[in-house]
Amino acid sequence: MKRLVLIFSIITVLFMSISPVSTAAENHSNLYDVRAGDTLWKIANKYDTSVREVKLTNGLQSDLLLVGQRLFVPMRYEVVAGDTLWKLSRAYNSTVQAIKETNGLTSDVLYIGQKLKIPPKKLSMDGQYVLMTREEFKDWLFNHEFTRNISLIQQHHTWSPAYGHFNGNNHFSLLKGMEYYHTKEMGWENIAQNITTFPDGKIAVSRPFNSAPDGSIGPKANSIGLNIEHVGNFDLGNDQMTAEHRETIIYLTALLCMKFGLTPSVDSITYHRWWDMNTGERVLDRSEGVSVKTCPGTGFFGGNTTESAKNNFYPLVSRKIQEIRAILN
């Protein structure tokens, strides 16, 4: 009898170790919480996928994992009444095409009790660069953990490349061009900025967040900062910011404030113009007799002064924070 109980217990443990098939009624998430001792290989093996796929679906720039980080992983699913491929793709961060290809489906017809493997959708990546929509970036940011203390969000414009250099599809080539200039001409170890935004509203995670940015804003601002470069020349009389770009800049800044517990102010969201390029000290509007740039532009949300930031930019970021919180709650 004891032997039978032991065998039954072993079988039960083995059965429980297999990832169960989920149904819509269970509202099961395909997010995996990273634990101590986890590696990409272990996670990929557990969910019958590859390290490359895990990195592509989560926008990972390296193999580093941190406890508390959340990863989208493939999941097994059992179809219930009312399910459609579109509903499943929306519920589990996938696409209709990816579900069909993974399961060898030749039509959109589903059957109750049908077993499916649902893969998370892949992000657009080229080397270290991760190109995302605003919503994709929100998931990326809130699912990641970082090792560096970040308490200052830097606003820059690229000046060059400007809007005229963007053709709607050359995000990665512009990033690589900036990387080449920053490493070969400026002597920095990588592209200077952690984030790049584009006229079409797309966001590229560029330099890893755990690596402090480079650039003429100086080491004091860089040591605790994230550098955001907005592609364009926003000095008055030059590029007219698109509506998509404007929305992305506000939304992105709001997300970063939420992630790092910041309240919009001159101490948390800074303009490049407020820092002396020679000393690395913050001068705010006291620009006489010091070396400053016009960055992020004399026309950036009404201007590049602290007054314009307080009156025109910070209120927009604060309102967007409230909007996002209302949706999340």
Coordinates of C-alpha atoms in Angstrom, one line a residue:
M1 CA 0.0 0.0 0.0
K2 CA 2.8 2.4 0.9
R3 CA 4.5 1.6 -2.5
L4 CA 1.2 2.5 -4.3
V5 CA 0.9 5.8 -2.4
L6 CA 4.5 6.6 -3.3
I7 CA 4.0 5.9 -7.0
F8 CA 0.8 7.9 -7.0
S9 CA 2.6 10.8 -5.4
I10 CA 5.4 10.7 -7.9
I11 CA 3.0 10.6 -10.8
T12 CA 1.1 13.6 -9.3
V13 CA 4.3 15.7 -9.0
L14 CA 5.3 14.9 -12.5
F15 CA 1.8 15.8 -13.8
M16 CA 1.9 19.1 -11.9
S17 CA 5.3 20.0 -13.3
I18 CA 3.9 20.0 -16.8
S19 CA 2.5 23.4 -17.9
P20 CA -1.3 23.0 -17.8
V21 CA -3.5 23.8 -20.8
S22 CA -5.4 27.0 -20.1
T23 CA -8.8 28.2 -21.2
A24 CA -10.2 31.7 -21.6
A25 CA -12.4 31.3 -18.5
E26 CA -9.2 30.9 -16.4
N27 CA -7.9 34.2 -17.7
H28 CA -4.4 32.7 -17.6
S29 CA -1.5 35.1 -18.4
N30 CA 1.4 34.2 -20.6
L31 CA 3.8 36.3 -18.5
Y32 CA 6.5 34.5 -16.7
D33 CA 8.1 36.1 -13.5
V34 CA 11.8 35.6 -13.5
R35 CA 13.1 33.9 -10.3
A36 CA 16.6 33.4 -8.8
G37 CA 18.6 31.0 -10.8
D38 CA 16.6 31.4 -14.0
T39 CA 18.5 31.6 -17.3
L40 CA 17.1 32.3 -20.8
W41 CA 18.0 28.7 -21.8
K42 CA 16.0 27.2 -18.8
I43 CA 13.0 29.4 -19.6
A44 CA 13.1 28.6 -23.3
N45 CA 13.4 24.9 -22.6
K46 CA 10.5 25.0 -20.2
Y47 CA 8.2 26.6 -22.7
D48 CA 9.3 24.7 -25.7
T49 CA 10.9 27.7 -27.5
S50 CA 14.3 29.1 -28.2
V51 CA 16.5 31.7 -26.5
R52 CA 16.4 33.7 -29.7
E53 CA 12.5 33.7 -29.6
V54 CA 12.4 34.7 -26.0
K55 CA 14.8 37.6 -26.7
L56 CA 12.8 38.7 -29.8
T57 CA 9.4 38.6 -28.0
N58 CA 10.6 40.6 -25.0
G59 CA 13.1 43.0 -26.6
L60 CA 16.0 41.8 -24.6
Q61 CA 19.3 43.5 -25.5
S62 CA 21.4 40.9 -23.7
D63 CA 21.1 37.6 -21.8
L64 CA 20.9 39.3 -18.5
L65 CA 17.8 38.5 -16.4
L66 CA 16.8 40.1 -13.1
V67 CA 14.6 38.7 -10.5
G68 CA 11.1 40.3 -10.8
Q69 CA 11.4 40.8 -14.5
R70 CA 8.5 39.5 -16.5
L71 CA 8.7 37.7 -19.9
F72 CA 6.1 36.9 -22.5
V73 CA 6.3 33.1 -23.2
P74 CA 4.4 30.7 -25.4
M75 CA 1.4 29.0 -23.7
R76 CA -0.8 26.0 -24.3
Y77 CA -4.5 26.8 -24.7
E78 CA -7.8 24.9 -25.0
V79 CA -10.4 26.6 -27.1
V80 CA -13.8 27.3 -25.5
A81 CA -17.1 28.6 -26.9
G82 CA -16.9 32.1 -28.3
D83 CA -13.1 32.0 -28.9
T84 CA -11.8 33.5 -32.1
L85 CA -8.2 33.8 -33.4
W86 CA -8.5 37.6 -33.1
K87 CA -9.7 37.4 -29.5
L88 CA -6.9 35.1 -28.5
S89 CA -4.3 37.2 -30.2
R90 CA -5.4 40.3 -28.3
A91 CA -5.7 38.4 -25.0
Y92 CA -2.2 36.8 -25.2
N93 CA 0.0 39.4 -26.9
S94 CA 0.1 37.5 -30.2
T95 CA -1.1 37.8 -33.8
V96 CA -3.6 35.8 -35.8
Q97 CA -0.9 34.9 -38.3
A98 CA 1.5 33.7 -35.7
I99 CA -1.1 31.5 -34.1
K100 CA -2.1 30.0 -37.4
E101 CA 1.5 29.4 -38.5
T102 CA 2.5 27.9 -35.2
N103 CA -0.4 25.4 -35.2
G104 CA -0.5 24.7 -38.9
L105 CA -4.0 26.2 -39.3
T106 CA -5.3 26.7 -42.8
S107 CA -8.4 28.7 -41.8
D108 CA -9.7 30.9 -39.0
V109 CA -12.2 28.2 -37.8
L110 CA -11.7 27.0 -34.2
Y111 CA -13.3 24.1 -32.5
I112 CA -14.3 23.7 -28.8
G113 CA -11.6 21.6 -27.1
Q114 CA -9.0 22.3 -29.7
K115 CA -5.5 22.5 -28.3
L116 CA -3.4 25.5 -29.5
K117 CA 0.1 26.8 -28.8
I118 CA -0.1 30.6 -28.6
P119 CA 3.3 32.3 -29.3
P120 CA 3.8 35.9 -28.1
K121 CA 4.4 38.3 -31.0
K122 CA 7.9 39.3 -31.9
L123 CA 9.2 42.8 -31.5
S124 CA 11.2 44.5 -34.3
M125 CA 14.9 44.2 -33.4
D126 CA 18.2 44.9 -35.2
G127 CA 21.2 44.2 -33.0
Q128 CA 20.8 46.1 -29.7
Y129 CA 18.0 48.3 -31.1
V130 CA 14.3 47.5 -30.2
L131 CA 11.7 49.4 -32.3
M132 CA 8.2 49.6 -30.8
T133 CA 4.9 51.3 -30.8
R134 CA 3.9 53.3 -27.7
E135 CA 1.8 50.4 -26.3
E136 CA 4.6 47.9 -27.0
F137 CA 7.0 50.2 -25.2
K138 CA 4.7 50.4 -22.2
D139 CA 4.7 46.6 -21.8
W140 CA 8.5 46.5 -22.4
L141 CA 9.2 49.2 -19.7
F142 CA 6.8 47.8 -17.0
N143 CA 8.0 44.2 -17.5
H144 CA 11.7 45.1 -17.2
E145 CA 13.8 45.6 -14.1
F146 CA 17.0 47.8 -14.1
T147 CA 20.2 47.8 -12.0
R148 CA 20.9 51.6 -12.3
N149 CA 19.3 54.4 -10.2
I150 CA 17.4 56.6 -12.7
S151 CA 16.0 59.8 -11.5
L152 CA 16.4 62.3 -14.4
I153 CA 14.8 62.2 -17.8
Q154 CA 16.8 64.1 -20.4
Q155 CA 15.0 65.7 -23.4
H156 CA 17.1 66.2 -26.5
H157 CA 16.5 66.7 -30.2
T158 CA 18.9 65.2 -32.7
W159 CA 19.1 68.4 -34.9
S160 CA 20.6 66.1 -37.5
P161 CA 19.2 63.7 -38.6
A162 CA 16.2 65.9 -39.0
Y163 CA 12.7 65.1 -40.4
G164 CA 14.0 65.3 -44.0
H165 CA 16.3 62.3 -43.3
F166 CA 13.4 60.1 -42.2
N167 CA 11.5 58.2 -45.0
G168 CA 9.1 56.3 -42.8
N169 CA 11.0 53.0 -42.9
N170 CA 14.7 53.8 -42.1
H171 CA 14.6 53.8 -38.3
F172 CA 17.4 51.3 -37.9
S173 CA 19.7 52.9 -40.5
L174 CA 19.3 56.3 -38.8
L175 CA 20.1 54.7 -35.5
K176 CA 23.2 53.0 -36.9
G177 CA 24.3 56.3 -38.5
M178 CA 24.1 58.0 -35.1
E179 CA 25.9 55.1 -33.5
Y180 CA 28.7 55.4 -36.0
Y181 CA 29.0 59.1 -35.4
H182 CA 29.0 58.7 -31.6
T183 CA 31.6 56.0 -31.5
K184 CA 33.9 56.9 -34.4
E185 CA 33.7 60.7 -34.3
M186 CA 32.9 61.4 -30.7
G187 CA 34.8 58.4 -29.2
W188 CA 32.0 57.2 -27.0
E189 CA 31.5 53.5 -26.3
N190 CA 28.1 53.2 -27.8
I191 CA 25.2 55.3 -29.2
A192 CA 24.8 58.1 -26.7
Q193 CA 21.0 57.9 -26.1
N194 CA 19.0 55.3 -24.3
I195 CA 15.8 56.1 -26.2
T196 CA 15.1 57.5 -29.7
T197 CA 11.7 58.7 -30.9
F198 CA 10.7 59.2 -34.5
P199 CA 8.3 61.4 -36.5
D200 CA 5.9 58.5 -37.0
G201 CA 5.6 58.0 -33.2
K202 CA 7.8 54.9 -33.0
I203 CA 10.1 54.4 -30.0
A204 CA 13.5 52.7 -30.2
V205 CA 15.3 51.5 -27.1
S206 CA 18.8 52.2 -28.1
R207 CA 21.6 52.2 -25.5
P208 CA 20.7 49.8 -22.7
F209 CA 19.0 51.5 -19.7
N210 CA 21.6 49.9 -17.4
S211 CA 24.3 51.9 -19.2
A212 CA 24.5 55.6 -18.3
P213 CA 24.2 57.8 -21.4
D214 CA 27.0 59.7 -23.0
G215 CA 26.9 63.2 -24.4
S216 CA 27.8 66.9 -23.8
I217 CA 25.1 67.3 -21.1
G218 CA 27.8 66.1 -18.7
P219 CA 28.5 63.3 -16.3
K220 CA 26.4 64.7 -13.4
A221 CA 23.2 64.6 -15.5
N222 CA 24.2 61.3 -17.2
S223 CA 25.0 59.4 -14.1
I224 CA 21.4 59.4 -12.9
G225 CA 19.8 60.0 -16.3
L226 CA 18.1 58.5 -19.3
N227 CA 18.9 60.3 -22.5
I228 CA 16.0 60.6 -25.0
E229 CA 16.8 61.8 -28.5
H230 CA 13.9 63.0 -30.5
V231 CA 14.7 62.8 -34.2
G232 CA 14.2 66.3 -35.7
N233 CA 15.4 69.9 -35.5
F234 CA 12.9 71.7 -33.2
D235 CA 14.5 75.1 -33.3
L236 CA 12.0 77.6 -34.5
G237 CA 11.6 77.8 -38.2
N238 CA 12.7 74.2 -38.8
D239 CA 10.8 70.9 -38.3
Q240 CA 7.2 71.1 -37.4
M241 CA 6.6 68.3 -34.9
T242 CA 4.0 65.7 -36.1
A243 CA 1.0 64.9 -34.0
E244 CA 2.2 61.3 -33.6
H245 CA 5.6 62.4 -32.5
R246 CA 4.2 64.9 -30.1
E247 CA 1.9 62.3 -28.5
T248 CA 4.8 59.8 -28.2
I249 CA 7.0 62.3 -26.5
I250 CA 4.3 63.1 -23.9
Y251 CA 3.3 59.5 -23.4
L252 CA 6.9 58.2 -23.2
T253 CA 7.9 60.8 -20.6
A254 CA 4.8 60.0 -18.6
L255 CA 5.6 56.2 -18.6
L256 CA 9.1 56.9 -17.5
C257 CA 7.9 59.1 -14.6
M258 CA 5.6 56.3 -13.5
K259 CA 8.2 53.6 -13.8
F260 CA 10.8 55.5 -11.8
G261 CA 8.5 57.3 -9.3
L262 CA 9.1 60.8 -10.6
T263 CA 6.9 63.9 -10.5
P264 CA 7.3 66.2 -13.5
S265 CA 9.5 69.2 -12.5
V266 CA 12.9 70.8 -13.4
D267 CA 14.5 68.3 -11.1
S268 CA 13.1 65.2 -12.8
I269 CA 12.6 66.2 -16.5
T270 CA 15.5 68.3 -17.8
Y271 CA 16.3 70.0 -21.1
H272 CA 19.8 69.8 -22.5
R273 CA 20.0 73.6 -22.7
W274 CA 19.9 73.9 -18.9
W275 CA 23.4 72.3 -18.6
D276 CA 26.8 73.9 -19.2
M277 CA 28.7 71.8 -21.7
N278 CA 32.1 72.8 -20.3
T279 CA 31.5 72.2 -16.6
G280 CA 28.6 69.7 -16.7
E281 CA 26.8 71.9 -14.1
R282 CA 23.1 72.8 -14.3
V283 CA 22.6 76.5 -15.1
L284 CA 18.9 76.4 -16.0
D285 CA 18.1 79.7 -17.7
R286 CA 21.3 81.4 -16.7
S287 CA 22.9 81.0 -20.1
E288 CA 25.0 84.2 -20.3
G289 CA 28.7 83.5 -20.2
V290 CA 28.3 79.7 -20.3
S291 CA 28.4 77.2 -23.1
V292 CA 24.9 75.8 -23.8
K293 CA 22.9 74.4 -26.7
T294 CA 19.4 75.2 -27.9
C295 CA 18.5 71.5 -27.5
P296 CA 15.8 70.2 -27.4
G297 CA 14.9 73.2 -29.5
T298 CA 13.6 76.8 -29.2
G299 CA 10.2 75.5 -30.5
F300 CA 10.1 72.4 -28.3
F301 CA 6.6 72.5 -26.7
G302 CA 6.6 76.3 -26.8
G303 CA 10.3 76.8 -26.0
N304 CA 13.4 75.5 -24.2
T305 CA 13.3 77.6 -21.0
T306 CA 12.2 76.4 -17.6
E307 CA 9.1 78.6 -17.8
S308 CA 8.0 77.0 -21.1
A309 CA 8.6 73.5 -19.6
K310 CA 6.6 74.4 -16.5
N311 CA 3.7 76.0 -18.5
N312 CA 3.6 73.8 -21.7
F313 CA 5.3 70.4 -21.2
Y314 CA 5.0 69.3 -17.5
P315 CA 1.2 69.8 -17.4
L316 CA 0.8 67.6 -20.5
V317 CA 3.0 64.9 -18.9
S318 CA 1.1 65.1 -15.6
R319 CA -2.3 64.7 -17.3
K320 CA -1.0 61.8 -19.3
I321 CA 0.1 60.1 -16.2
Q322 CA -3.4 60.4 -14.8
E323 CA -4.9 59.1 -18.0
I324 CA -2.7 56.0 -18.0
R325 CA -3.3 55.3 -14.3
A326 CA -7.1 55.5 -14.9
I327 CA -6.8 52.9 -17.7
L328 CA -4.6 50.6 -15.7
N329 CA -6.9 50.7 -12.7

